[in-house]
């Protein structure tokens, strides 16, 4: 019996297959004893959403009054000698308020780099205006005491605009900081008007009449003229020149922001956008916007 038992033990230890069967997993643990990596956000795909924020518009009016006055007073001494069209100044102004709209885009992800294209529409509906008035008189070369009075008003209303931009970002799992740039096209309403009064009388004749000599004093631009008291005469009401126009404006749009993937299909964002429009009808406009948005990715 002792010899038989020793032989059996030796046979068992010599068998690799049987030795493998004796491994009950006590030392190596469970086959499922590990944690699977958390799934990463895939930024690729089409998305659509809405945005809202605050826009500040810097509006310039350039020489908006100059061509109006120059045309109204062409062939007059007020323009030729007094440079009346250079007298008014259209000062720049700022206006701000809420803005809102929609956006849509398409992303492609290459490892951590995300590139795409996006279009947006923004409604602003803000108006900025300026005005100036001035009166000047002078003894012109024709010996007339010539007076010119000007009252100018100018305004710009940015109704809305849209942009088409490229985007480039770098994904940090659920976060996507990005930069963006492209073109912008908008609609604006511009108004430029000047009320012009131009009147005068023969100052040489008036001087002669002051000595007691009866002299007729030629004049123009008065609704009631006193031969005995020209300075107390009543000028005719001013004539308003200018127009209001709707115009299409174009420029560039630049920006930067960060998106956060709340889920694989819900995206939140914060963004800064700068829009500079080309000069239009003598007007200028640039917009600075800070806004937030939310989108659904398909």
Coordinates of C-alpha atoms in Angstrom, one line a residue:
X1 CA 0.0 0.0 0.0
X2 CA 2.8 2.4 0.8
X3 CA 4.4 1.8 -2.5
X4 CA 1.1 2.2 -4.4
X5 CA 0.3 5.5 -2.7
X6 CA 3.7 7.0 -3.5
X7 CA 3.4 6.0 -7.2
X8 CA 0.0 7.7 -7.5
X9 CA 1.3 10.9 -6.0
X10 CA 4.2 10.9 -8.4
X11 CA 2.0 10.4 -11.4
X12 CA -0.2 13.3 -10.4
X13 CA 2.7 15.7 -9.9
X14 CA 4.1 14.7 -13.3
X15 CA 1.0 15.5 -15.3
X16 CA 0.9 19.1 -16.5
X17 CA -2.8 18.9 -17.6
X18 CA -3.8 17.6 -14.2
X19 CA -1.7 20.2 -12.4
X20 CA -3.5 22.9 -14.3
X21 CA -6.8 21.5 -13.2
X22 CA -5.7 22.0 -9.6
X23 CA -5.6 25.9 -10.1
X24 CA -8.8 27.0 -8.4
X25 CA -8.2 30.8 -8.8
X26 CA -7.4 31.3 -5.1
X27 CA -4.3 33.3 -5.9
X28 CA -5.2 35.0 -9.3
X29 CA -8.6 36.4 -8.3
X30 CA -11.7 36.9 -10.5
X31 CA -11.4 37.2 -14.3
X32 CA -13.5 40.4 -14.2
X33 CA -11.5 42.2 -11.5
X34 CA -10.8 45.4 -13.5
X35 CA -12.5 48.7 -14.4
X36 CA -13.4 49.6 -18.0
X37 CA -12.3 53.1 -19.2
X38 CA -15.0 55.7 -19.2
X39 CA -16.2 56.4 -22.8
X40 CA -14.9 59.6 -24.3
X41 CA -17.1 62.3 -25.9
X42 CA -17.2 62.1 -29.7
X43 CA -17.4 65.7 -30.9
X44 CA -18.0 64.8 -34.6
X45 CA -21.5 65.4 -36.0
X46 CA -24.1 68.0 -36.8
X47 CA -25.6 70.2 -34.1
X48 CA -28.2 73.0 -33.8
X49 CA -28.9 75.4 -31.0
X50 CA -29.8 78.8 -29.7
X51 CA -27.8 81.6 -28.1
X52 CA -28.4 84.8 -26.1
X53 CA -26.2 87.5 -24.6
X54 CA -25.2 91.1 -24.6
X55 CA -23.9 93.1 -27.5
X56 CA -22.1 96.5 -27.5
X57 CA -22.1 98.4 -30.8
X58 CA -19.6 101.1 -31.5
X59 CA -21.1 103.3 -34.3
X60 CA -19.2 105.9 -36.3
X61 CA -20.7 108.4 -38.7
X62 CA -17.6 109.8 -40.4
X63 CA -18.3 112.7 -42.7
X64 CA -22.0 111.8 -43.1
X65 CA -23.1 115.5 -43.1
X66 CA -20.4 116.8 -45.4
X67 CA -21.8 115.6 -48.8
X68 CA -25.3 116.7 -47.9
X69 CA -24.3 120.3 -47.1
X70 CA -21.9 120.5 -50.0
X71 CA -24.7 119.5 -52.4
X72 CA -27.3 121.7 -50.8
X73 CA -25.1 124.8 -50.9
X74 CA -23.2 124.2 -54.2
X75 CA -22.5 127.4 -56.1
X76 CA -23.1 129.5 -53.0
X77 CA -20.6 131.8 -51.2
X78 CA -21.4 130.0 -48.0
X79 CA -19.7 126.9 -49.4
X80 CA -17.1 128.5 -51.6
X81 CA -15.8 131.0 -49.0
X82 CA -17.1 129.8 -45.6
X83 CA -16.6 126.0 -46.2
X84 CA -20.0 125.3 -44.8
X85 CA -19.9 121.6 -45.5
X86 CA -16.9 121.3 -43.1
X87 CA -18.7 122.9 -40.1
X88 CA -20.7 120.0 -38.7
X89 CA -19.1 117.2 -36.8
X90 CA -20.8 113.7 -36.6
X91 CA -19.4 112.2 -33.4
X92 CA -19.2 108.5 -32.7
X93 CA -21.4 106.8 -30.1
X94 CA -22.0 103.5 -28.3
X95 CA -25.2 101.6 -27.8
X96 CA -25.7 98.2 -26.3
X97 CA -28.4 95.6 -25.3
X98 CA -29.5 92.0 -25.4
X99 CA -29.0 90.0 -28.6
X100 CA -30.2 86.5 -29.4
X101 CA -30.4 84.0 -32.2
X102 CA -29.7 80.5 -33.5
X103 CA -26.7 78.6 -34.8
X104 CA -25.9 75.3 -36.5
X105 CA -22.7 73.6 -37.4
X106 CA -20.8 70.4 -38.3
X107 CA -17.7 69.1 -36.5
X108 CA -15.1 66.6 -37.4
X109 CA -12.8 65.2 -34.8
X110 CA -9.2 64.0 -35.5
X111 CA -7.8 62.6 -32.2
X112 CA -8.1 65.6 -29.9
X113 CA -8.3 68.2 -32.7
X114 CA -11.8 69.3 -33.6
X115 CA -12.4 71.2 -36.8
X116 CA -15.7 72.4 -38.2
X117 CA -17.9 75.0 -39.8
X118 CA -20.7 77.0 -38.2
X119 CA -23.4 79.5 -39.3
X120 CA -25.4 81.7 -37.0
X121 CA -28.1 84.4 -37.0
X122 CA -28.3 87.2 -34.4
X123 CA -31.0 89.7 -33.9
X124 CA -29.8 93.0 -32.3
X125 CA -32.3 95.8 -33.3
X126 CA -30.3 98.7 -31.6
X127 CA -30.0 102.3 -32.8
X128 CA -27.3 104.8 -32.2
X129 CA -27.5 108.5 -33.1
X130 CA -25.6 111.7 -33.2
X131 CA -26.4 115.4 -34.0
X132 CA -24.6 118.7 -34.2
X133 CA -25.7 122.3 -35.0
X134 CA -23.8 125.4 -35.7
X135 CA -24.3 129.0 -37.1
X136 CA -21.6 131.1 -38.8
X137 CA -21.7 134.6 -40.4
X138 CA -19.2 136.5 -42.4
X139 CA -18.7 139.5 -44.7
X140 CA -18.1 137.7 -48.0
X141 CA -16.3 139.0 -51.0
X142 CA -19.6 140.3 -52.5
X143 CA -20.0 142.6 -49.5
X144 CA -23.0 140.6 -48.2
X145 CA -23.4 139.7 -44.6
X146 CA -23.8 136.0 -45.2
X147 CA -25.2 133.6 -42.5
X148 CA -25.4 129.8 -42.6
X149 CA -27.1 127.8 -39.9
X150 CA -26.9 124.0 -39.9
X151 CA -28.6 121.3 -37.8
X152 CA -27.5 117.7 -38.6
X153 CA -28.8 114.4 -37.3
X154 CA -27.5 111.0 -38.2
X155 CA -28.4 107.5 -36.9
X156 CA -27.6 103.8 -37.5
X157 CA -29.8 100.9 -36.6
X158 CA -28.2 97.4 -36.8
X159 CA -31.2 95.2 -37.3
X160 CA -29.6 91.8 -37.5
X161 CA -26.8 89.9 -39.0
X162 CA -25.5 86.4 -39.7
X163 CA -22.1 84.8 -40.0
X164 CA -20.4 81.8 -41.6
X165 CA -17.2 80.8 -39.8
X166 CA -14.7 78.0 -39.5
X167 CA -13.9 76.6 -36.1
X168 CA -10.8 74.9 -34.7
X169 CA -10.7 73.5 -31.2
X170 CA -8.8 71.0 -28.9
X171 CA -10.8 68.5 -26.9
X172 CA -10.1 67.8 -23.3
X173 CA -12.7 65.0 -23.0
X174 CA -15.9 66.9 -22.2
X175 CA -14.4 70.4 -22.7
X176 CA -13.7 72.0 -26.1
X177 CA -12.0 75.4 -26.2
X178 CA -12.0 76.8 -29.7
X179 CA -11.3 79.8 -31.9
X180 CA -13.5 80.8 -34.9
X181 CA -13.4 83.2 -37.8
X182 CA -15.2 84.0 -41.0
X183 CA -17.5 86.5 -42.7
X184 CA -20.6 88.4 -41.5
X185 CA -23.5 89.9 -43.4
X186 CA -26.2 92.1 -41.9
X187 CA -29.0 94.6 -42.4
X188 CA -28.9 98.2 -41.3
X189 CA -31.0 101.4 -41.5
X190 CA -29.0 104.6 -41.9
X191 CA -30.5 108.1 -41.7
X192 CA -28.6 111.3 -42.5
X193 CA -30.4 114.7 -42.6
X194 CA -29.3 118.3 -42.3
X195 CA -31.6 121.3 -41.9
X196 CA -30.0 124.2 -43.8
X197 CA -30.6 128.0 -43.5
X198 CA -28.6 130.3 -45.7
X199 CA -29.5 134.0 -45.9
X200 CA -27.8 137.4 -46.3
X201 CA -28.1 141.0 -47.2
X202 CA -26.0 143.7 -48.9
X203 CA -23.9 145.0 -46.1
X204 CA -22.4 147.8 -48.2
X205 CA -25.9 149.2 -49.0
X206 CA -26.9 148.9 -45.4
X207 CA -23.8 150.9 -44.3
X208 CA -24.8 153.6 -46.8
X209 CA -28.4 153.7 -45.5
X210 CA -27.0 154.2 -42.0
X211 CA -25.7 157.6 -43.1
X212 CA -29.2 158.8 -44.0
X213 CA -29.1 158.0 -47.7
X214 CA -32.1 156.1 -48.8
X215 CA -30.8 152.9 -50.4
X216 CA -32.5 149.6 -51.3
X217 CA -30.8 146.7 -49.6
X218 CA -30.7 143.5 -51.7
X219 CA -31.2 140.3 -49.7
X220 CA -32.0 136.6 -50.0
X221 CA -33.2 133.8 -47.7
X222 CA -35.6 135.8 -45.6
X223 CA -39.3 135.3 -45.0
X224 CA -39.6 138.9 -43.8
X225 CA -36.9 141.5 -44.5
X226 CA -36.8 145.0 -42.9
X227 CA -35.1 147.6 -45.0
X228 CA -34.6 149.8 -42.0
X229 CA -33.5 147.0 -39.6
X230 CA -31.9 144.2 -41.6
X231 CA -30.4 142.5 -38.4
X232 CA -33.9 142.2 -37.0
X233 CA -35.3 140.5 -40.1
X234 CA -36.8 137.0 -40.1
X235 CA -34.9 134.3 -41.9
X236 CA -36.9 131.7 -43.9
X237 CA -37.4 128.3 -42.3
X238 CA -34.6 125.9 -43.0
X239 CA -34.8 123.2 -45.7
X240 CA -34.1 119.6 -44.7
X241 CA -31.9 117.6 -47.0
X242 CA -30.9 113.9 -46.7
X243 CA -32.5 110.5 -46.7
X244 CA -33.1 107.3 -44.8
X245 CA -31.9 104.1 -46.4
X246 CA -31.9 100.4 -45.8
X247 CA -28.5 98.9 -46.6
X248 CA -26.8 95.5 -46.6
X249 CA -23.6 95.5 -44.7
X250 CA -20.7 93.0 -44.7
X251 CA -17.5 92.4 -42.7
X252 CA -15.5 89.9 -40.7
X253 CA -16.4 87.9 -37.6
X254 CA -13.9 86.5 -35.1
X255 CA -14.3 84.9 -31.8
X256 CA -13.3 82.3 -29.2
X257 CA -15.2 80.2 -26.7
X258 CA -15.4 76.9 -24.8
X259 CA -18.0 74.2 -25.1
X260 CA -18.9 71.6 -22.5
X261 CA -20.6 68.3 -23.4
X262 CA -23.2 67.8 -20.7
X263 CA -24.0 64.5 -22.4
X264 CA -23.0 63.0 -25.7
X265 CA -25.8 64.9 -27.3
X266 CA -26.3 68.1 -25.2
X267 CA -23.7 70.8 -25.6
X268 CA -23.4 74.0 -23.6
X269 CA -21.1 77.0 -24.6
X270 CA -19.8 80.4 -23.6
X271 CA -18.5 82.6 -26.4
X272 CA -17.1 86.0 -27.3
X273 CA -17.6 87.3 -30.8
X274 CA -16.2 90.4 -32.6
X275 CA -17.7 91.7 -35.8
X276 CA -16.3 94.5 -37.9
X277 CA -18.4 95.8 -40.8
X278 CA -17.0 97.6 -43.8
X279 CA -17.9 101.2 -44.1
X280 CA -21.4 101.7 -45.5
X281 CA -23.0 105.0 -46.6
X282 CA -20.3 106.9 -44.7
X283 CA -21.1 104.9 -41.5
X284 CA -19.1 102.5 -39.5
X285 CA -20.0 99.7 -37.0
X286 CA -18.3 97.2 -34.9
X287 CA -19.9 94.8 -32.4
X288 CA -18.6 93.1 -29.3
X289 CA -20.8 90.3 -28.0
X290 CA -20.6 88.0 -25.0
X291 CA -23.1 85.2 -25.1
X292 CA -24.1 81.7 -24.0
X293 CA -25.7 78.9 -25.9
X294 CA -27.0 75.3 -25.8
X295 CA -27.2 72.9 -28.7
X296 CA -28.3 69.3 -29.5
X297 CA -25.8 67.2 -31.4
X298 CA -27.1 64.5 -33.8

